[in-house]
Amino acid sequence: MRSFFLTAVCVCCSPLVAQTPPIHHADAPADASIFINDNRDPIRLTHGPMLGQPQSDSMRVWARTSDPGEFHVRYGLAADDLNQVSQPGTTFIGHDNTGTVDLTGLEPDTRYHYQVWVNGRPHGLPASFRTLPDAESTRNPTHNPEGLFNFRFQIGSCANQNPLHGNGHREPTYENLNRDWADKVHFHIMNGDWLYEELRQYPPEAWRLVQGASAMPRVVDIAPTIVGVWENYKLYLDRGESLARWHRNVPSYFTFDDHELVNDIWGSAEIGKRHRRTVFRDIGTQAWFDYLGWANPTEFDHPIHFGKASMRAGSDLLQDAEADFTNLPLDEMTNLHVHWGTPEAGVNDMTYDDDAGHKNSYVYEIKEVVDPHTLRLHMPAKVSDTNISYSIGRRSYGKKRVANCEFFFLDTRGDRQMHDVTERDKPGVSMLGRPQREWLLRSMRDSDADFFFVVSTVPFMIPHSGAGGFEADAANKEEAWTGFFDERETLIREWEKIGKRVFVMTGDLHNSFAIRVTDNIWEFCCGPHNSVNHVPKLDESDRPATGKFKFGPRECDIRWSSYILPDLPRLQRLYPYYCVVQVNNVFNMPQELGGTRWVAYPHPQVVFQYYDGRTGELAYAESISTAR
C-alpha cells in the first residue's frame, strides 16, 4: 500500500520534479492516512483540462487524475514549442482526485498553447487559451488615458444531456461555439444548470474500490452521497465531447443553480425548514467547487465545514469533539444543516420527497458558540444520536473587474429563504440573504465602473412557476425573483439611485429574452444551451413573445424572446440559444494605416447578440450605451 500523496509522479522518469512538495490544503491532514493500492496502473489524467480565473497575466488550469498526486502544465506561444513549465498542481482524494494550478507571468491579450503532463509524459489533448487584455496595452495619454479595451464573452445556461430532456448527448450549441467563437471570446459564463442529476445513487463503496483507496476520505464518511455528484460531473465531461473541448480552450466562470445541487432546492436559509432537497445544499456545493467553482472569484475563501456530532432529544446543543467552533468564521458563513442521511438524498425523484430522513434533519440557526466543541442551536433536537452528519455552509458569491465593467456572480440558492406564491411581496423575504445583498449594493455604490453585470441564475422579471414542483405543495413552485418582490424592488430602487447601466444576466428558464426594466436596468436571460424549452403559456405565466408584460408591481418591456407554442410535443421543443456579449470601449484610429492607436468612445456600448444554438445564426441583437 502507498500513501496517496506520494503517488503524484514517477520521480525517477520525470525531468520536471525532484520531490513531492508539501500539501497545503485544508482537507489534506484528515485524509493523509489513506493509502492507494500498489497494484494499480500509473497515475494518469482522466478528465480535463479546464480553464478558469482568467487574468491578463495568469490562467488557472483544472485537472482530474486517476489517483491523487501531481500534474504539470507545459505551455508556450506555439503549439510545437511548449517551453515553459508550471509549478506542480496537486489532486486530492477528498476532492475526487481534482486539483488546479495557476500559470503566471503571462503576457496580456496573448494566445498560449498548453498541455497537461503527468509522470513526465503528455496526457489528454493539447489546447490553447487567450489572456485578457490590460490597460497598459491600449493606454493613450490623449485619447484613451484610462487604458480601456474591448472584450467579448459568451453566456448561457441549462445544458441537460438527458435525451428525454433536451438535445441529448450531442450538443449542437457547443459545436457551433467551438467553430465560431472559441478563438474570439475572452471568457465564458455558465450561468447555472451545467449539470443535471444522474448517477446520484452511486455506492460510496464502489467509488472507494475504483479509487483503490484504503478508506473513505473524511468528506465521504460524513456525506457519502457526494460521490454520486462527483460521478455526475465525470459523466457529463465524458460524453459531452464538444462541451469538454470548449472548456479546454475557453476560460469560464460558473454559477450553480438547482440542478448542480438538486432540482427545486428551496429554503436553504429558512430556519426550521425540513426537506430532503433543502439540506442537500452543502453536499452539492462542495462537489461544485471540486469540479467547477474553483474557476470563480469568491468574496470569502472559507470552505464548507463538515462534521459528525452528537445531539440529545430536547436539548438545543450540538457537540462535535473534533471541531473547534471558536476558530470558524461563522459570521462569514451560512447556517447549519443536519443531513437527510438516505442514499437517495440527492436524487431528482419526487418518490423520495417523504419523511424518511434523519429526524433531526432541519435548517438550524446557530445562536451561540458555547465552547470549542459545542454550538447552541435555535431549537432542540427531536431524537438523540451520537453520529449525526452536519455541515455549515459557505458563501459562494464574488466579483470580477474587467476594464470599465464590474461582474457580480451571485449565489441565489445558498442563503435563500422560502418563498410563498400567495404572498409574493411579503416584506423581508430574501433570495440572497442580507449579507450578500448588502455586499452587492455596497460594492456597486463604491465602484467607478460604467457597466454592471449582475449574474443571477434565476429570472428577474419573468416567473418560473411551471414545469413541475416537488414540494408537498407543488402549487408553490417558483424559482424566479417573482417570488421575492420586496427584495427585487429594493434592488431596482437602489440601482436607479446609482444611475448607471445594470444588466441582470439570468438563466434557469429554458428560453432567452431581452427585457428593458427601466432606462438603466435590463434583463438578459440566456439559454438553454442543451435543455428542452419551456412553454411560456404554461411555465412563464403566459408572457408574450414581445411587448409589455406585467407580473406583480412592475411592468417591463420584452424586446425579444425565444418562444415556444403550446402545441409542440416535448421532444420537438429543442431550440437552444446562446449569447455573445461584446463590450465596445475603444476604436482603432492610427495616424498611419496598419498602425495602432486606441481611442475611447465618449459613450461606450455593450452589444448583446443572441444566436440560434442549432445553426449558429444570429437571432437578435441589442446595443446599450452609457447615458447621454
XYZ file of C-alpha atoms in Angstrom, residues 4-518:
515
model
C -1.874 8.753 -1.607
C 0.122 11.968 -1.727
C 3.267 10.148 -2.790
C 1.657 8.770 -5.942
C 1.903 12.044 -7.793
C 4.717 11.329 -10.215
C 7.296 8.719 -11.039
C 10.258 10.800 -9.874
C 12.821 8.529 -11.489
C 11.449 9.189 -15.006
C 10.200 12.778 -14.697
C 12.577 15.611 -15.602
C 10.141 18.137 -14.152
C 10.026 17.242 -10.463
C 12.671 16.450 -7.904
C 10.438 15.788 -4.881
C 6.802 15.720 -3.920
C 6.109 19.140 -2.365
C 4.279 19.536 0.939
C 0.495 19.558 0.715
C -1.193 22.848 1.558
C -4.881 22.097 1.730
C -7.455 22.260 4.492
C -8.592 18.655 3.988
C -5.197 17.077 3.375
C -4.288 16.249 7.008
C -7.610 14.487 7.620
C -7.015 12.163 4.655
C -3.243 11.744 4.992
C -3.576 8.227 6.411
C -5.406 6.956 3.311
C -3.352 4.647 1.134
C -3.768 3.753 -2.539
C -3.381 0.143 -3.616
C 0.040 -0.616 -5.123
C -1.419 -2.845 -7.832
C -2.718 -0.047 -10.000
C -1.786 1.448 -13.325
C 0.436 4.544 -13.178
C -1.354 7.778 -12.375
C -2.938 9.374 -15.442
C -5.186 12.241 -16.464
C -8.858 11.172 -16.545
C -10.739 14.476 -17.063
C -9.822 17.947 -18.169
C -8.087 20.175 -18.522
C -10.496 23.051 -17.929
C -9.683 26.761 -17.677
C -10.818 29.435 -15.228
C -9.858 32.592 -13.335
C -8.624 34.387 -16.481
C -6.402 37.396 -15.918
C -4.164 39.465 -18.173
C -1.113 37.756 -16.687
C -2.355 34.389 -15.397
C -4.708 31.464 -16.004
C -5.942 28.634 -13.769
C -5.898 25.070 -15.114
C -8.010 22.270 -13.591
C -7.427 18.553 -13.978
C -8.580 15.250 -12.547
C -6.192 12.317 -12.209
C -6.804 8.603 -11.696
C -5.048 8.656 -8.320
C -4.258 11.566 -6.012
C -0.967 13.128 -6.960
C 0.639 15.756 -9.156
C 0.363 17.157 -12.643
C 2.159 19.922 -14.509
C 1.256 22.140 -17.427
C 3.653 22.814 -20.268
C 2.797 25.941 -22.217
C 4.170 28.396 -24.750
C 3.377 30.708 -27.651
C 3.476 27.961 -30.275
C 1.808 24.557 -30.250
C 5.105 22.886 -31.168
C 7.194 24.795 -28.634
C 5.761 24.405 -25.114
C 8.899 25.773 -23.497
C 7.505 26.792 -20.103
C 6.544 24.527 -17.211
C 4.139 25.315 -14.383
C 4.564 24.609 -10.717
C 3.017 21.261 -9.766
C -0.725 21.054 -9.296
C -1.893 18.603 -6.646
C -5.043 16.478 -6.754
C -6.654 15.215 -3.550
C -8.599 12.069 -2.757
C -11.055 14.122 -0.665
C -11.871 16.163 -3.770
C -12.274 13.168 -6.093
C -8.681 13.499 -7.306
C -9.231 17.003 -8.702
C -6.894 19.961 -8.401
C -5.671 23.162 -10.024
C -2.504 25.032 -10.885
C -2.027 28.694 -11.844
C 0.049 29.706 -14.852
C 1.630 33.054 -14.007
C 3.800 35.663 -15.662
C 1.779 35.603 -18.889
C 1.543 38.375 -21.461
C -1.776 40.222 -21.905
C -4.140 39.539 -24.810
C -1.932 36.697 -25.969
C -2.771 33.187 -27.143
C -0.921 30.421 -25.338
C -0.823 26.746 -26.215
C -0.636 24.171 -23.443
C -0.898 20.526 -22.444
C -1.143 18.672 -19.145
C 1.734 16.377 -18.216
C 1.596 13.551 -15.675
C 4.517 11.282 -14.778
C 6.745 13.201 -17.144
C 4.554 12.474 -20.148
C 1.865 14.440 -22.038
C -1.699 13.481 -21.124
C -5.007 14.420 -22.691
C -5.482 16.669 -25.695
C -3.473 19.837 -26.368
C -5.372 23.112 -26.262
C -4.934 26.874 -26.154
C -6.281 29.963 -24.420
C -6.138 33.717 -24.694
C -5.314 36.007 -21.782
C -7.321 39.119 -21.026
C -6.123 42.478 -22.351
C -4.751 45.023 -19.901
C -4.831 48.793 -19.615
C -1.167 49.361 -20.461
C -1.553 47.665 -23.830
C -4.169 50.158 -25.013
C -3.490 53.314 -22.997
C -3.045 56.565 -24.894
C -2.364 59.712 -22.840
C -4.578 61.873 -25.026
C -7.240 59.622 -26.473
C -7.500 56.722 -24.000
C -5.949 57.776 -20.685
C -7.798 55.076 -18.700
C -6.461 52.284 -20.874
C -9.888 50.933 -21.773
C -10.142 47.979 -24.131
C -12.739 45.927 -25.955
C -13.604 42.380 -24.975
C -16.183 39.667 -25.613
C -17.693 36.945 -23.503
C -20.261 34.223 -24.085
C -23.020 33.415 -21.596
C -25.648 30.714 -21.339
C -27.286 28.187 -19.029
C -29.079 24.840 -18.837
C -27.136 22.075 -20.615
C -29.088 18.889 -19.889
C -27.557 15.857 -21.613
C -30.511 13.540 -20.985
C -32.173 12.813 -24.385
C -35.582 12.941 -22.684
C -34.993 16.497 -21.515
C -33.121 18.206 -24.339
C -30.867 17.720 -27.340
C -29.175 14.758 -25.663
C -25.549 13.660 -25.743
C -24.727 15.570 -28.903
C -24.551 19.293 -28.151
C -25.085 21.486 -31.232
C -24.657 24.681 -29.196
C -21.146 23.717 -28.161
C -20.302 22.506 -31.657
C -21.181 25.943 -33.014
C -19.446 27.725 -30.155
C -16.246 25.778 -30.805
C -16.445 26.505 -34.525
C -17.319 30.195 -34.373
C -16.284 31.635 -31.019
C -13.591 29.669 -29.181
C -10.854 31.904 -30.560
C -12.886 35.132 -30.395
C -14.274 35.384 -26.858
C -12.137 36.118 -23.818
C -14.202 34.058 -21.397
C -17.440 32.186 -20.882
C -20.052 32.432 -18.112
C -22.032 29.265 -17.474
C -24.947 30.670 -15.520
C -26.252 27.584 -13.766
C -27.541 24.112 -14.594
C -24.345 22.917 -16.252
C -25.194 19.656 -14.510
C -28.434 17.643 -14.305
C -28.951 14.794 -11.879
C -27.693 11.375 -12.977
C -25.806 8.622 -11.091
C -26.772 10.224 -7.793
C -27.161 6.828 -6.068
C -23.648 5.696 -6.915
C -22.495 3.498 -3.993
C -19.694 5.035 -1.912
C -18.047 1.631 -1.513
C -17.939 1.189 -5.282
C -16.315 4.618 -5.542
C -13.691 3.635 -2.938
C -12.871 0.401 -4.762
C -12.469 2.221 -8.080
C -10.066 4.651 -6.415
C -8.127 1.819 -4.810
C -8.304 3.688 -1.502
C -7.771 2.020 1.866
C -10.509 4.108 3.498
C -13.101 6.760 2.759
C -11.970 10.383 2.720
C -13.412 12.410 5.558
C -15.968 14.211 3.383
C -17.300 10.888 2.033
C -17.519 9.433 5.511
C -19.640 12.406 6.595
C -21.567 12.971 3.354
C -21.490 9.712 1.344
C -23.926 10.966 -1.299
C -21.260 13.384 -2.563
C -19.766 10.540 -4.612
C -22.914 10.450 -6.759
C -22.481 14.124 -7.594
C -18.813 13.562 -8.430
C -19.807 10.704 -10.753
C -22.438 13.003 -12.287
C -19.754 15.552 -13.216
C -17.458 12.915 -14.699
C -20.322 11.524 -16.778
C -21.017 14.959 -18.281
C -17.353 15.531 -19.127
C -17.018 12.014 -20.576
C -19.893 12.117 -23.021
C -20.065 15.881 -23.595
C -17.184 15.907 -26.068
C -17.976 19.333 -27.507
C -18.524 20.736 -24.022
C -15.181 19.356 -22.819
C -13.430 20.819 -25.876
C -14.963 24.234 -25.152
C -13.722 24.194 -21.555
C -10.223 23.158 -22.670
C -9.908 26.256 -24.820
C -12.109 28.935 -23.233
C -11.788 30.017 -19.580
C -15.062 30.006 -17.696
C -16.872 31.386 -14.704
C -19.688 29.313 -13.230
C -22.701 29.838 -11.032
C -24.645 26.970 -9.508
C -28.398 26.739 -9.737
C -30.674 23.980 -8.501
C -29.544 21.052 -10.660
C -25.925 21.299 -9.529
C -27.412 20.673 -6.087
C -30.796 19.019 -6.608
C -33.807 20.201 -8.604
C -36.118 22.743 -6.943
C -33.964 23.185 -3.861
C -35.770 25.870 -1.859
C -35.412 27.471 1.530
C -31.812 26.663 2.427
C -31.845 29.621 4.816
C -35.390 29.114 6.094
C -34.779 28.413 9.774
C -36.658 25.322 10.908
C -37.321 24.002 7.392
C -37.260 20.246 6.927
C -36.958 18.847 3.416
C -34.675 16.356 1.706
C -33.700 18.725 -1.082
C -33.128 21.711 1.170
C -30.414 20.080 3.289
C -28.502 18.773 0.251
C -27.146 22.296 -0.269
C -23.648 21.839 1.147
C -23.048 18.398 -0.345
C -23.882 19.629 -3.843
C -21.986 22.889 -3.341
C -18.818 21.077 -2.271
C -18.897 18.881 -5.373
C -19.465 22.020 -7.473
C -16.348 23.647 -6.009
C -14.352 20.491 -6.730
C -15.392 20.425 -10.400
C -16.412 23.986 -11.366
C -16.357 26.532 -8.534
C -12.549 26.692 -8.436
C -12.847 28.890 -11.561
C -14.617 31.743 -9.764
C -13.616 34.737 -7.684
C -15.149 34.391 -4.215
C -15.559 37.036 -1.561
C -14.745 34.502 1.177
C -12.440 31.508 0.898
C -13.729 29.705 3.975
C -14.566 26.120 2.997
C -17.750 24.331 3.962
C -17.409 22.819 7.412
C -18.412 19.138 7.501
C -18.614 17.216 10.759
C -20.051 14.413 12.864
C -21.862 15.447 16.013
C -23.965 14.369 18.961
C -27.438 15.732 19.661
C -29.732 14.846 22.536
C -33.514 14.892 22.338
C -34.907 18.028 23.946
C -31.515 19.806 24.021
C -30.525 22.680 21.738
C -26.815 21.786 21.902
C -24.792 20.199 19.097
C -21.438 18.721 20.130
C -18.551 17.751 17.865
C -15.427 16.608 19.697
C -13.267 17.055 16.576
C -14.386 20.609 15.781
C -13.109 23.912 17.067
C -16.042 26.226 16.528
C -14.151 29.155 18.051
C -11.843 29.107 15.026
C -14.619 29.052 12.421
C -15.511 32.464 10.900
C -19.216 31.832 11.476
C -20.141 35.439 10.770
C -18.850 34.902 7.218
C -20.558 31.529 6.738
C -24.192 30.487 6.403
C -26.387 28.342 8.639
C -26.144 24.736 9.811
C -27.826 21.770 8.144
C -28.210 18.292 9.569
C -28.099 15.985 6.553
C -31.007 13.853 5.362
C -28.914 10.708 5.508
C -30.595 8.476 2.909
C -28.847 7.105 -0.214
C -31.420 8.970 -2.341
C -30.774 12.376 -0.746
C -29.509 13.935 -3.995
C -31.807 12.172 -6.453
C -34.259 14.180 -8.562
C -37.258 11.937 -7.992
C -40.317 13.084 -6.098
C -40.817 9.494 -4.889
C -38.161 10.254 -2.278
C -39.735 13.503 -1.105
C -41.047 11.848 2.028
C -40.167 11.969 5.723
C -37.565 9.184 5.650
C -34.625 11.385 6.580
C -32.934 11.711 9.952
C -35.413 13.079 12.469
C -33.022 15.908 13.344
C -32.560 16.930 9.697
C -33.530 20.618 9.629
C -32.150 24.041 8.768
C -30.716 25.434 12.018
C -29.700 28.889 13.110
C -26.520 28.961 15.198
C -27.347 31.006 18.267
C -24.127 30.708 20.252
C -20.684 29.138 20.345
C -20.735 27.620 23.821
C -17.189 26.234 23.719
C -14.780 24.921 21.043
C -16.813 21.743 20.594
C -20.367 22.936 21.277
C -22.948 25.042 19.458
C -26.285 26.229 20.729
C -28.942 25.991 18.020
C -32.268 27.749 17.656
C -34.339 24.697 18.556
C -33.877 21.389 20.395
C -33.200 18.056 18.748
C -36.051 15.657 18.064
C -34.054 12.471 18.809
C -30.783 11.507 20.469
C -27.902 10.361 18.257
C -24.111 10.345 18.643
C -23.286 10.040 14.915
C -25.088 12.867 13.127
C -23.734 14.248 9.842
C -23.971 18.034 9.572
C -22.436 20.949 7.716
C -22.116 24.710 7.988
C -22.342 26.355 4.584
C -20.011 28.774 2.846
C -20.842 31.969 0.990
C -20.162 31.404 -2.688
C -20.526 34.830 -4.302
C -17.815 37.070 -5.723
C -16.940 39.829 -8.170
C -14.543 40.485 -11.033
C -13.480 43.740 -12.741
C -12.723 43.769 -16.465
C -11.929 47.212 -17.942
C -14.869 49.502 -17.090
C -17.201 46.574 -16.299
C -17.871 45.013 -12.915
C -19.214 41.453 -12.795
C -21.068 40.160 -9.733
C -21.522 36.393 -9.530
C -24.453 35.804 -7.186
C -25.493 32.766 -5.173
C -29.283 32.510 -5.472
C -29.601 29.173 -3.630
C -27.303 29.022 -0.622
C -28.849 31.725 1.588
C -32.326 31.678 0.095
C -35.378 31.867 2.311
C -38.653 30.125 1.496
C -40.993 31.910 -0.900
C -44.786 31.842 -0.780
C -46.672 32.393 -4.037
C -49.730 33.530 -2.091
C -47.688 36.430 -0.688
C -45.014 37.249 -3.239
C -44.458 40.744 -1.830
C -44.013 39.678 1.793
C -41.579 42.152 3.384
C -38.143 40.883 4.323
C -38.201 37.569 2.431
C -34.817 37.216 0.737
C -33.325 35.214 -2.087
C -29.799 36.485 -1.474
C -29.638 36.790 2.294
C -28.844 40.091 3.971
C -25.001 39.737 3.897
C -24.904 39.063 0.153
C -27.444 41.778 -0.662
C -25.570 44.384 1.381
C -22.247 43.319 -0.158
C -23.732 43.640 -3.658
C -25.192 47.100 -3.136
C -22.168 48.389 -1.248
C -19.816 47.100 -3.937
C -21.865 48.711 -6.698
C -22.055 52.059 -4.907
C -18.296 52.050 -4.339
C -17.420 51.068 -7.905
C -16.469 53.532 -10.630
C -17.398 51.034 -13.363
C -19.546 52.220 -16.280
C -21.409 48.929 -16.620
C -22.564 46.396 -14.046
C -23.251 42.762 -14.934
C -25.249 41.109 -12.144
C -25.126 37.366 -12.820
C -28.206 35.692 -11.308
C -29.053 32.093 -12.112
C -32.805 32.720 -11.940
C -35.022 35.123 -13.941
C -35.633 38.639 -12.718
C -38.900 39.724 -14.367
C -40.447 36.539 -15.786
C -41.967 33.936 -13.430
C -40.788 30.344 -13.459
C -43.858 28.840 -11.883
C -44.489 25.790 -14.034
C -42.521 22.752 -15.165
C -43.185 20.654 -12.097
C -42.680 21.392 -8.442
C -41.631 18.834 -5.879
C -42.658 20.305 -2.557
C -45.651 18.811 -0.783
C -47.443 21.942 -2.020
C -46.383 21.733 -5.674
C -48.584 24.720 -6.449
C -45.978 26.804 -4.582
C -43.474 26.270 -7.410
C -41.454 29.433 -8.106
C -37.784 29.687 -8.994
C -37.560 33.344 -10.042
C -37.317 36.739 -8.368
C -41.079 36.966 -8.909
C -41.396 35.122 -5.605
C -39.339 37.839 -3.873
C -40.917 41.114 -4.988
C -39.856 43.043 -1.881
C -36.162 42.300 -2.346
C -36.307 42.664 -6.130
C -37.912 46.114 -5.907
C -35.373 47.148 -3.271
C -32.563 46.258 -5.655
C -34.184 48.161 -8.528
C -34.661 51.282 -6.398
C -31.050 51.206 -5.214
C -29.699 50.590 -8.704
C -31.697 53.512 -10.029
C -30.034 55.726 -7.409
C -26.610 54.679 -8.698
C -27.670 55.840 -12.145
C -25.531 53.506 -14.254
C -26.359 50.687 -16.641
C -27.180 47.453 -14.811
C -27.511 44.229 -16.815
C -29.079 41.353 -14.894
C -27.829 38.231 -16.661
C -30.160 35.317 -15.888
C -30.846 31.666 -16.676
C -32.868 28.694 -15.352
C -35.816 29.268 -17.687
C -35.244 27.323 -20.887
C -35.774 30.338 -23.103
C -33.875 33.504 -23.944
C -35.195 37.042 -23.677
C -34.052 40.655 -23.672
C -36.085 42.876 -21.331
C -35.994 46.580 -20.628
C -36.903 47.066 -16.961
C -36.028 50.779 -16.760
